Amino acid sequence: MNYNKKTVKDIDVKGKKVLLRCDFNVPMAKDGSGVITDDKRIRAALPTIQYLLEQGAAVIACSHMGKPVATFESYKKKQLEKGKDEASITEEKWKKSLAELRMEPVAARLGELLNQAVILADDVVGPDAQAKAAALKGGEIMLLQNTRFEKGETKNDPELAKKMAELAGADGVYVSDAFGAVHRAHASTAGVAAHLPAVSGFLIQKELDFIGGALANPKRPLVAILGGSKVSSKIGVINNLLEIADTIIIGGGMAYTFSAAQGGQVGDSLLEEDWKDYANDMVKKAADKGVKLLLPVDTVIADKFAPDADSKVVKAGEIPNGWQGLDIGPDTVKLYCGAVADAGTVIWNGPMGVFEFEKFAAGTKAVAEALSKTTAITIIGGGDSAAAVQQLGYADKMSHISTGGGASLEFMEGKELPGVACLLDK
């Protein structure tokens, strides 16, 4: 995939209407109060929005929020599949589920951060959005309703994409700045690029520069740290990185599948029996390619999956029945941190253990601390690893923290990202 894409700075946006795809899929309070519990994604869009407004562009921002069901028929079908009683499934409940995913809280918070009014449309491509987009002047910003309120959004419906593009007018521009959604070919992430000149915003440009640069031309040695629970979810990433990396470090739950594949005893640890052959294939492939594949040499085990479980340290592959591995051990921590110390580039995706339990967070904390001290380019691939470095206070010590968990994973797999492929090449 070509990572060298045109950005907002490569085209003239002065006086033009810009359809801007953001990722405003922010977490909301579960009590239905409409309170945003973390505005990080809104803040991440500010540099691009502020640049466009300063250039005199009229900004038509859009985003999805959650997973609304666009029609009552679809809602009813999903509820029945969940085993709900048909009599309890009402249009009122469906409408309430939609109301909780409206963009009013986002518009309010965005307006506070920009210190200017954000005009909110009552629909996505309906009469209200059309009227407000037509009246929008340079230096003003409006926000469309949740793009997934349109059933054609996730199907990349060409007619919906055309209507969205038409909001920006004949000389309009499309700017993609929602990295968390670029791995999906939706109407607002890819379809609109068939109708408008399409470029990236600053957020996507940064993702392409850091992750794309690390994959295409890394400062060496390139060390990839892969954690998380399952080998099956990281297959493509491991496979692709074996072609690029100098060292691959395996941690988290998936390490036990590698251990079992090599004849180790893993007790009651997480194990994907069907992936043992694959794990052995990866070990062989690494050896054939001269890539160091580091696996845990010891592990912290527990007598139950609980924050207050009894624990002890054993050698890898020597976990007794009734016990399960929940973190890498102290010798493994030294091994992994040593590999990071000499790196030129480090990509990290996935925790080393059950990070949400304080007792089994030591491995993840040690890796985060080691990355904070290295002179290497450090790239955190979204999701749990991003949460870990932020919780531990190391976020400002990292070169780049990806804003897209699923997108960054697919990026590292070498997959084409539809929302990036559609942008104009430099």
Short mmCIF file of C-alpha atoms in Angstrom, two decimals:
data_model
loop_
_atom_site.label_atom_id
_atom_site.label_comp_id
_atom_site.label_asym_id
_atom_site.label_seq_id
_atom_site.Cartn_x
_atom_site.Cartn_y
_atom_site.Cartn_z
CA MET A 1 0.00 0.00 0.00
CA ASN A 2 1.23 3.50 -0.81
CA TYR A 3 1.60 5.47 2.43
CA ASN A 4 2.57 8.73 0.65
CA LYS A 5 -0.80 10.49 0.47
CA LYS A 6 -1.75 14.12 -0.11
CA THR A 7 -2.77 16.05 3.00
CA VAL A 8 -4.87 19.16 3.63
CA LYS A 9 -1.70 21.21 3.13
CA ASP A 10 -1.28 19.91 -0.44
CA ILE A 11 -4.54 21.40 -1.72
CA ASP A 12 -6.27 24.79 -1.62
CA VAL A 13 -9.23 24.73 0.78
CA LYS A 14 -9.75 28.49 1.09
CA GLY A 15 -13.40 29.34 0.65
CA LYS A 16 -14.32 25.73 -0.09
CA LYS A 17 -16.70 23.41 1.70
CA VAL A 18 -14.89 20.46 3.25
CA LEU A 19 -16.56 17.19 4.18
CA LEU A 20 -14.41 16.05 7.10
CA ARG A 21 -14.64 12.47 8.39
CA CYS A 22 -13.67 12.39 12.07
CA ASP A 23 -13.72 9.66 14.70
CA PHE A 24 -16.05 11.05 17.35
CA ASN A 25 -17.06 7.58 18.57
CA VAL A 26 -16.49 8.66 22.17
CA PRO A 27 -17.42 6.69 25.31
CA MET A 28 -20.56 7.93 27.02
CA ALA A 29 -21.81 7.57 30.60
CA LYS A 30 -23.96 4.46 30.89
CA ASP A 31 -26.71 6.25 32.82
CA GLY A 32 -28.11 7.89 29.67
CA SER A 33 -27.10 11.36 30.89
CA GLY A 34 -25.30 12.20 27.64
CA VAL A 35 -22.02 12.87 29.45
CA ILE A 36 -18.85 12.12 27.46
CA THR A 37 -16.47 10.20 29.75
CA ASP A 38 -13.37 10.66 27.56
CA ASP A 39 -13.04 13.38 24.90
CA LYS A 40 -9.63 12.22 23.62
CA ARG A 41 -10.95 11.48 20.11
CA ILE A 42 -12.55 14.90 19.82
CA ARG A 43 -9.30 16.57 20.89
CA ALA A 44 -7.36 14.48 18.37
CA ALA A 45 -9.36 16.05 15.53
CA LEU A 46 -8.74 19.65 16.62
CA PRO A 47 -5.49 20.36 14.70
CA THR A 48 -7.11 19.48 11.36
CA ILE A 49 -10.36 21.32 12.15
CA GLN A 50 -8.54 24.44 13.35
CA TYR A 51 -6.31 24.48 10.26
CA LEU A 52 -9.31 24.22 7.93
CA LEU A 53 -11.21 26.99 9.75
CA GLU A 54 -8.13 29.24 9.75
CA GLN A 55 -7.85 28.71 5.99
CA GLY A 56 -11.40 29.97 5.59
CA ALA A 57 -12.96 26.61 4.76
CA ALA A 58 -16.54 25.77 5.69
CA VAL A 59 -16.29 22.46 7.57
CA ILE A 60 -18.98 19.78 7.40
CA ALA A 61 -17.80 17.25 10.00
CA CYS A 62 -19.23 13.75 10.26
CA SER A 63 -18.67 10.63 12.35
CA HIS A 64 -20.33 7.45 13.50
CA MET A 65 -21.17 6.80 17.14
CA GLY A 66 -21.66 3.28 18.48
CA LYS A 67 -23.71 0.72 16.57
CA PRO A 68 -27.20 2.10 16.04
CA VAL A 69 -29.70 -0.07 14.19
CA ALA A 70 -31.05 2.08 11.36
CA THR A 71 -34.53 0.50 11.03
CA PHE A 72 -37.05 -0.87 13.55
CA GLU A 73 -37.27 -4.13 11.56
CA SER A 74 -33.52 -4.69 11.92
CA TYR A 75 -33.68 -3.74 15.62
CA LYS A 76 -36.48 -6.22 16.21
CA LYS A 77 -34.58 -8.99 14.41
CA LYS A 78 -31.44 -8.38 16.51
CA GLN A 79 -33.40 -8.37 19.76
CA LEU A 80 -35.11 -11.67 18.84
CA GLU A 81 -31.69 -13.19 18.05
CA LYS A 82 -30.64 -12.19 21.57
CA GLY A 83 -33.59 -14.17 22.94
CA LYS A 84 -35.74 -11.17 23.88
CA ASP A 85 -39.52 -11.67 24.17
CA GLU A 86 -41.26 -10.24 21.08
CA ALA A 87 -43.85 -8.38 23.16
CA SER A 88 -41.07 -6.44 24.92
CA ILE A 89 -39.58 -5.15 21.65
CA THR A 90 -41.17 -1.79 20.95
CA GLU A 91 -40.56 1.14 18.62
CA GLU A 92 -40.18 3.34 21.71
CA LYS A 93 -37.20 1.25 22.90
CA TRP A 94 -35.68 1.35 19.42
CA LYS A 95 -36.04 5.15 19.28
CA LYS A 96 -34.49 5.42 22.76
CA SER A 97 -31.49 3.35 21.59
CA LEU A 98 -31.04 5.82 18.71
CA ALA A 99 -31.47 8.88 20.93
CA GLU A 100 -28.57 7.73 23.11
CA LEU A 101 -26.29 7.74 20.04
CA ARG A 102 -27.13 11.20 18.72
CA MET A 103 -24.33 13.72 18.22
CA GLU A 104 -25.61 16.53 20.50
CA PRO A 105 -23.03 15.88 23.28
CA VAL A 106 -20.21 15.76 20.70
CA ALA A 107 -21.31 19.04 19.08
CA ALA A 108 -21.45 20.70 22.51
CA ARG A 109 -17.98 19.50 23.55
CA LEU A 110 -16.44 20.31 20.17
CA GLY A 111 -17.86 23.83 20.42
CA GLU A 112 -16.31 24.27 23.89
CA LEU A 113 -12.89 23.10 22.64
CA LEU A 114 -13.00 25.28 19.52
CA ASN A 115 -14.52 28.22 21.40
CA GLN A 116 -17.06 28.73 18.62
CA ALA A 117 -20.53 27.51 17.74
CA VAL A 118 -20.91 24.10 16.11
CA ILE A 119 -24.06 23.92 13.99
CA LEU A 120 -25.73 20.52 14.41
CA ALA A 121 -27.80 18.93 11.67
CA ASP A 122 -30.82 16.86 12.60
CA ASP A 123 -30.03 14.25 9.95
CA VAL A 124 -27.15 13.01 7.77
CA VAL A 125 -28.18 13.81 4.19
CA GLY A 126 -31.79 14.90 4.72
CA PRO A 127 -33.41 18.32 4.34
CA ASP A 128 -31.91 19.79 7.53
CA ALA A 129 -28.33 18.75 6.67
CA GLN A 130 -28.76 20.01 3.10
CA ALA A 131 -30.12 23.40 4.19
CA LYS A 132 -27.45 23.94 6.86
CA ALA A 133 -24.62 22.84 4.54
CA ALA A 134 -25.87 25.18 1.80
CA ALA A 135 -25.92 28.12 4.23
CA LEU A 136 -22.52 27.32 5.81
CA LYS A 137 -19.91 30.07 5.42
CA GLY A 138 -16.11 30.00 5.50
CA GLY A 139 -14.75 29.72 9.04
CA GLU A 140 -17.93 27.98 10.25
CA ILE A 141 -18.34 24.33 11.25
CA MET A 142 -21.34 22.03 11.30
CA LEU A 143 -21.72 18.42 12.41
CA LEU A 144 -23.94 15.86 10.74
CA GLN A 145 -25.95 13.37 12.76
CA ASN A 146 -24.51 9.89 13.41
CA THR A 147 -23.57 8.53 9.96
CA ARG A 148 -24.76 5.06 10.98
CA PHE A 149 -28.31 6.36 11.29
CA GLU A 150 -28.23 5.81 7.51
CA LYS A 151 -28.56 2.09 6.75
CA GLY A 152 -26.42 2.52 3.62
CA GLU A 153 -23.39 3.77 5.59
CA THR A 154 -21.87 0.42 6.55
CA LYS A 155 -22.75 -1.06 3.15
CA ASN A 156 -20.83 1.72 1.37
CA ASP A 157 -24.01 2.56 -0.54
CA PRO A 158 -23.00 4.62 -3.63
CA GLU A 159 -26.17 6.73 -3.49
CA LEU A 160 -25.56 7.70 0.15
CA ALA A 161 -21.90 8.50 -0.61
CA LYS A 162 -23.01 10.72 -3.50
CA LYS A 163 -25.51 12.59 -1.30
CA MET A 164 -22.86 13.14 1.39
CA ALA A 165 -20.40 14.46 -1.20
CA GLU A 166 -23.07 16.80 -2.61
CA LEU A 167 -23.24 18.58 0.77
CA ALA A 168 -19.78 20.00 -0.01
CA GLY A 169 -20.85 21.24 -3.45
CA ALA A 170 -19.27 20.95 -6.87
CA ASP A 171 -15.85 22.32 -5.83
CA GLY A 172 -15.84 20.66 -2.40
CA VAL A 173 -13.10 18.57 -0.84
CA TYR A 174 -13.12 15.40 1.27
CA VAL A 175 -10.70 15.16 4.19
CA SER A 176 -10.28 11.83 5.98
CA ASP A 177 -9.05 12.11 9.57
CA ALA A 178 -10.72 9.12 11.27
CA PHE A 179 -7.89 6.58 11.47
CA GLY A 180 -9.98 4.37 13.77
CA ALA A 181 -12.42 3.80 10.88
CA VAL A 182 -10.19 3.63 7.77
CA HIS A 183 -10.06 -0.18 7.79
CA ARG A 184 -13.78 -0.17 6.94
CA ALA A 185 -15.08 0.57 3.43
CA HIS A 186 -18.10 2.64 4.45
CA ALA A 187 -19.87 5.41 2.55
CA SER A 188 -18.31 8.14 4.74
CA THR A 189 -14.82 6.59 4.90
CA ALA A 190 -14.29 5.50 1.29
CA GLY A 191 -17.38 5.93 -0.90
CA VAL A 192 -17.35 9.74 -0.87
CA ALA A 193 -13.83 9.75 -2.38
CA ALA A 194 -15.39 8.72 -5.70
CA HIS A 195 -17.06 12.15 -5.87
CA LEU A 196 -14.63 14.59 -4.23
CA PRO A 197 -10.84 15.14 -4.24
CA ALA A 198 -9.77 13.16 -1.15
CA VAL A 199 -6.82 13.94 1.13
CA SER A 200 -5.79 13.12 4.69
CA GLY A 201 -5.97 15.28 7.78
CA PHE A 202 -3.07 15.65 10.20
CA LEU A 203 -4.13 12.70 12.39
CA ILE A 204 -4.05 10.18 9.54
CA GLN A 205 -0.88 11.76 8.16
CA LYS A 206 0.82 11.10 11.52
CA GLU A 207 -0.38 7.47 11.57
CA LEU A 208 0.91 6.91 8.03
CA ASP A 209 4.23 8.58 8.79
CA PHE A 210 4.90 6.58 11.96
CA ILE A 211 3.37 3.14 11.33
CA GLY A 212 3.88 3.26 7.56
CA GLY A 213 7.47 4.44 8.06
CA ALA A 214 8.17 1.67 10.59
CA LEU A 215 6.90 -0.95 8.15
CA ALA A 216 8.49 0.45 4.99
CA ASN A 217 11.81 1.84 6.20
CA PRO A 218 12.36 1.35 9.95
CA LYS A 219 15.28 2.58 11.97
CA ARG A 220 16.89 -0.72 12.98
CA PRO A 221 16.86 -2.94 14.88
CA LEU A 222 13.07 -3.15 14.57
CA VAL A 223 11.56 -4.85 17.63
CA ALA A 224 7.88 -5.85 17.64
CA ILE A 225 6.22 -6.64 20.97
CA LEU A 226 2.99 -8.57 20.55
CA GLY A 227 0.74 -9.39 23.48
CA GLY A 228 -2.95 -9.95 24.00
CA SER A 229 -4.97 -13.06 24.53
CA LYS A 230 -5.10 -14.97 21.25
CA VAL A 231 -2.69 -16.11 18.56
CA SER A 232 -5.62 -16.26 16.14
CA SER A 233 -6.17 -12.49 16.39
CA LYS A 234 -2.52 -11.71 15.63
CA ILE A 235 -1.82 -14.23 12.85
CA GLY A 236 -1.54 -11.70 10.06
CA VAL A 237 0.53 -9.32 12.17
CA ILE A 238 3.08 -11.96 13.18
CA ASN A 239 3.30 -13.23 9.60
CA ASN A 240 3.86 -9.77 8.15
CA LEU A 241 6.32 -8.67 10.83
CA LEU A 242 8.42 -11.81 10.30
CA GLU A 243 9.21 -10.30 6.89
CA ILE A 244 10.27 -6.96 8.40
CA ALA A 245 11.32 -7.18 12.06
CA ASP A 246 14.68 -8.09 13.57
CA THR A 247 13.14 -9.28 16.85
CA ILE A 248 9.59 -10.35 17.74
CA ILE A 249 8.59 -10.59 21.39
CA ILE A 250 5.55 -12.68 22.35
CA GLY A 251 3.66 -12.04 25.60
CA GLY A 252 0.14 -12.17 26.96
CA GLY A 253 -2.22 -15.12 26.74
CA MET A 254 -1.05 -16.17 23.29
CA ALA A 255 2.37 -17.10 24.71
CA TYR A 256 0.81 -20.23 26.27
CA THR A 257 -0.21 -21.57 22.86
CA PHE A 258 3.42 -21.21 21.75
CA SER A 259 4.58 -22.92 24.95
CA ALA A 260 2.14 -25.83 24.56
CA ALA A 261 3.12 -26.20 20.89
CA GLN A 262 6.71 -26.79 22.00
CA GLY A 263 5.67 -29.47 24.49
CA GLY A 264 5.30 -27.28 27.57
CA GLN A 265 2.74 -27.78 30.33
CA VAL A 266 0.38 -24.81 30.52
CA GLY A 267 -2.09 -26.00 33.17
CA ASP A 268 -5.36 -24.11 32.92
CA SER A 269 -3.86 -21.20 30.98
CA LEU A 270 -5.51 -19.74 27.92
CA LEU A 271 -4.77 -22.15 25.08
CA GLU A 272 -5.84 -22.25 21.45
CA GLU A 273 -5.35 -25.93 20.71
CA ASP A 274 -6.13 -25.47 17.01
CA TRP A 275 -3.31 -22.93 16.61
CA LYS A 276 -0.43 -24.97 18.01
CA ASP A 277 0.77 -26.04 14.56
CA TYR A 278 0.65 -22.45 13.40
CA ALA A 279 2.71 -21.37 16.41
CA ASN A 280 5.37 -23.96 15.57
CA ASP A 281 5.35 -22.80 11.95
CA MET A 282 6.05 -19.25 13.14
CA VAL A 283 8.96 -20.43 15.30
CA LYS A 284 10.43 -22.25 12.29
CA LYS A 285 9.84 -19.33 9.95
CA ALA A 286 11.59 -16.97 12.36
CA ALA A 287 14.59 -19.30 12.56
CA ASP A 288 14.73 -19.62 8.76
CA LYS A 289 14.64 -15.85 8.33
CA GLY A 290 17.11 -15.08 11.10
CA VAL A 291 14.50 -13.20 13.14
CA LYS A 292 14.84 -13.48 16.92
CA LEU A 293 11.54 -14.78 18.32
CA LEU A 294 11.53 -14.28 22.07
CA LEU A 295 9.11 -16.31 24.19
CA PRO A 296 8.64 -16.15 27.99
CA VAL A 297 11.21 -18.08 30.05
CA ASP A 298 9.14 -17.81 33.23
CA THR A 299 5.59 -16.88 34.11
CA VAL A 300 3.50 -15.61 37.01
CA ILE A 301 0.74 -18.14 37.66
CA ALA A 302 -2.46 -17.93 39.69
CA ASP A 303 -4.82 -20.47 41.23
CA LYS A 304 -7.84 -18.62 39.79
CA PHE A 305 -8.67 -15.79 37.41
CA ALA A 306 -9.19 -13.08 40.01
CA PRO A 307 -7.39 -9.96 41.28
CA ASP A 308 -6.85 -11.56 44.70
CA ALA A 309 -5.67 -14.96 43.46
CA ASP A 310 -2.71 -16.75 45.08
CA SER A 311 0.29 -16.50 42.79
CA LYS A 312 3.82 -17.75 42.27
CA VAL A 313 6.52 -17.75 39.60
CA VAL A 314 7.40 -20.91 37.64
CA LYS A 315 9.48 -21.66 34.58
CA ALA A 316 7.67 -21.40 31.25
CA GLY A 317 6.17 -24.74 30.26
CA GLU A 318 5.97 -25.94 33.88
CA ILE A 319 2.51 -24.72 34.91
CA PRO A 320 0.71 -27.36 37.03
CA ASN A 321 -2.93 -28.27 36.55
CA GLY A 322 -5.29 -26.00 38.45
CA TRP A 323 -3.04 -22.99 37.82
CA GLN A 324 -2.99 -20.49 34.96
CA GLY A 325 -0.45 -18.01 33.63
CA LEU A 326 -1.53 -14.39 34.06
CA ASP A 327 1.71 -12.43 33.50
CA ILE A 328 5.29 -12.78 32.30
CA GLY A 329 7.82 -13.56 35.05
CA PRO A 330 10.78 -11.46 36.32
CA ASP A 331 13.41 -13.20 34.15
CA THR A 332 11.23 -12.66 31.08
CA VAL A 333 10.85 -8.99 32.03
CA LYS A 334 14.67 -8.63 32.03
CA LEU A 335 14.94 -10.45 28.68
CA TYR A 336 12.27 -8.33 27.00
CA CYS A 337 13.43 -5.00 28.43
CA GLY A 338 16.98 -5.82 27.33
CA ALA A 339 15.79 -6.38 23.75
CA VAL A 340 13.99 -3.04 23.78
CA ALA A 341 17.00 -1.12 25.16
CA ASP A 342 19.06 -1.62 21.99
CA ALA A 343 16.22 -1.09 19.49
CA GLY A 344 16.00 1.57 16.80
CA THR A 345 12.23 1.20 16.40
CA VAL A 346 9.73 -0.55 18.69
CA ILE A 347 6.13 -1.41 17.79
CA TRP A 348 4.00 -2.58 20.71
CA ASN A 349 0.53 -4.05 20.46
CA GLY A 350 -1.08 -5.92 23.35
CA PRO A 351 -0.39 -6.23 27.10
CA MET A 352 1.99 -8.79 28.60
CA GLY A 353 -0.51 -10.10 31.14
CA VAL A 354 -3.88 -9.44 32.76
CA PHE A 355 -3.14 -5.75 33.07
CA GLU A 356 -6.54 -4.91 34.63
CA PHE A 357 -5.53 -6.90 37.75
CA GLU A 358 -2.88 -4.89 39.63
CA LYS A 359 -1.21 -8.09 40.87
CA PHE A 360 -0.62 -9.25 37.27
CA ALA A 361 0.29 -5.92 35.67
CA ALA A 362 4.02 -5.96 36.44
CA GLY A 363 5.10 -7.26 33.02
CA THR A 364 3.08 -4.67 31.11
CA LYS A 365 4.31 -1.90 33.43
CA ALA A 366 7.94 -2.95 32.99
CA VAL A 367 7.68 -2.94 29.19
CA ALA A 368 5.99 0.48 29.25
CA GLU A 369 8.73 1.85 31.51
CA ALA A 370 11.46 0.37 29.29
CA LEU A 371 9.92 2.05 26.25
CA SER A 372 9.76 5.36 28.10
CA LYS A 373 13.53 5.20 28.66
CA THR A 374 14.73 3.99 25.25
CA THR A 375 16.01 6.32 22.53
CA ALA A 376 14.17 4.22 19.93
CA ILE A 377 11.17 5.39 17.91
CA THR A 378 8.30 3.94 19.96
CA ILE A 379 4.93 3.21 18.36
CA ILE A 380 2.01 2.00 20.47
CA GLY A 381 -0.58 0.21 18.36
CA GLY A 382 -3.79 1.38 20.00
CA GLY A 383 -6.17 -0.62 22.20
CA ASP A 384 -5.01 -2.02 25.55
CA SER A 385 -1.34 -1.06 25.10
CA ALA A 386 -2.35 2.56 24.49
CA ALA A 387 -4.54 2.47 27.60
CA ALA A 388 -1.64 1.00 29.58
CA VAL A 389 0.92 3.71 28.71
CA GLN A 390 -1.66 6.41 29.35
CA GLN A 391 -2.71 5.00 32.74
CA LEU A 392 0.93 4.64 33.78
CA GLY A 393 1.78 8.22 32.80
CA TYR A 394 4.21 7.34 29.99
CA ALA A 395 2.10 8.62 27.06
CA ASP A 396 4.21 11.76 26.54
CA LYS A 397 7.38 9.63 26.40
CA MET A 398 6.17 7.63 23.37
CA SER A 399 6.87 8.74 19.80
CA HIS A 400 3.38 7.81 18.65
CA ILE A 401 0.24 6.29 20.14
CA SER A 402 -2.14 5.07 17.47
CA THR A 403 -5.76 6.23 17.63
CA GLY A 404 -7.09 3.08 15.94
CA GLY A 405 -6.90 -0.38 17.52
CA GLY A 406 -8.40 -2.44 14.68
CA ALA A 407 -7.02 -0.14 11.98
CA SER A 408 -3.47 -0.22 13.36
CA LEU A 409 -3.60 -4.04 13.57
CA GLU A 410 -4.71 -4.35 9.94
CA PHE A 411 -2.10 -1.77 8.97
CA MET A 412 0.60 -3.91 10.62
CA GLU A 413 -0.75 -6.98 8.84
CA GLY A 414 0.04 -5.27 5.56
CA LYS A 415 -3.62 -5.12 4.57
CA GLU A 416 -4.92 -2.36 2.34
CA LEU A 417 -6.98 0.14 4.33
CA PRO A 418 -9.93 1.26 2.17
CA GLY A 419 -10.12 4.69 3.83
CA VAL A 420 -6.46 5.32 3.02
CA ALA A 421 -6.29 3.67 -0.42
CA CYS A 422 -8.98 6.09 -1.67
CA LEU A 423 -6.88 9.19 -0.90
CA LEU A 424 -4.90 11.01 -3.58
CA ASP A 425 -1.24 9.98 -3.94
CA LYS A 426 1.45 12.62 -3.65
#
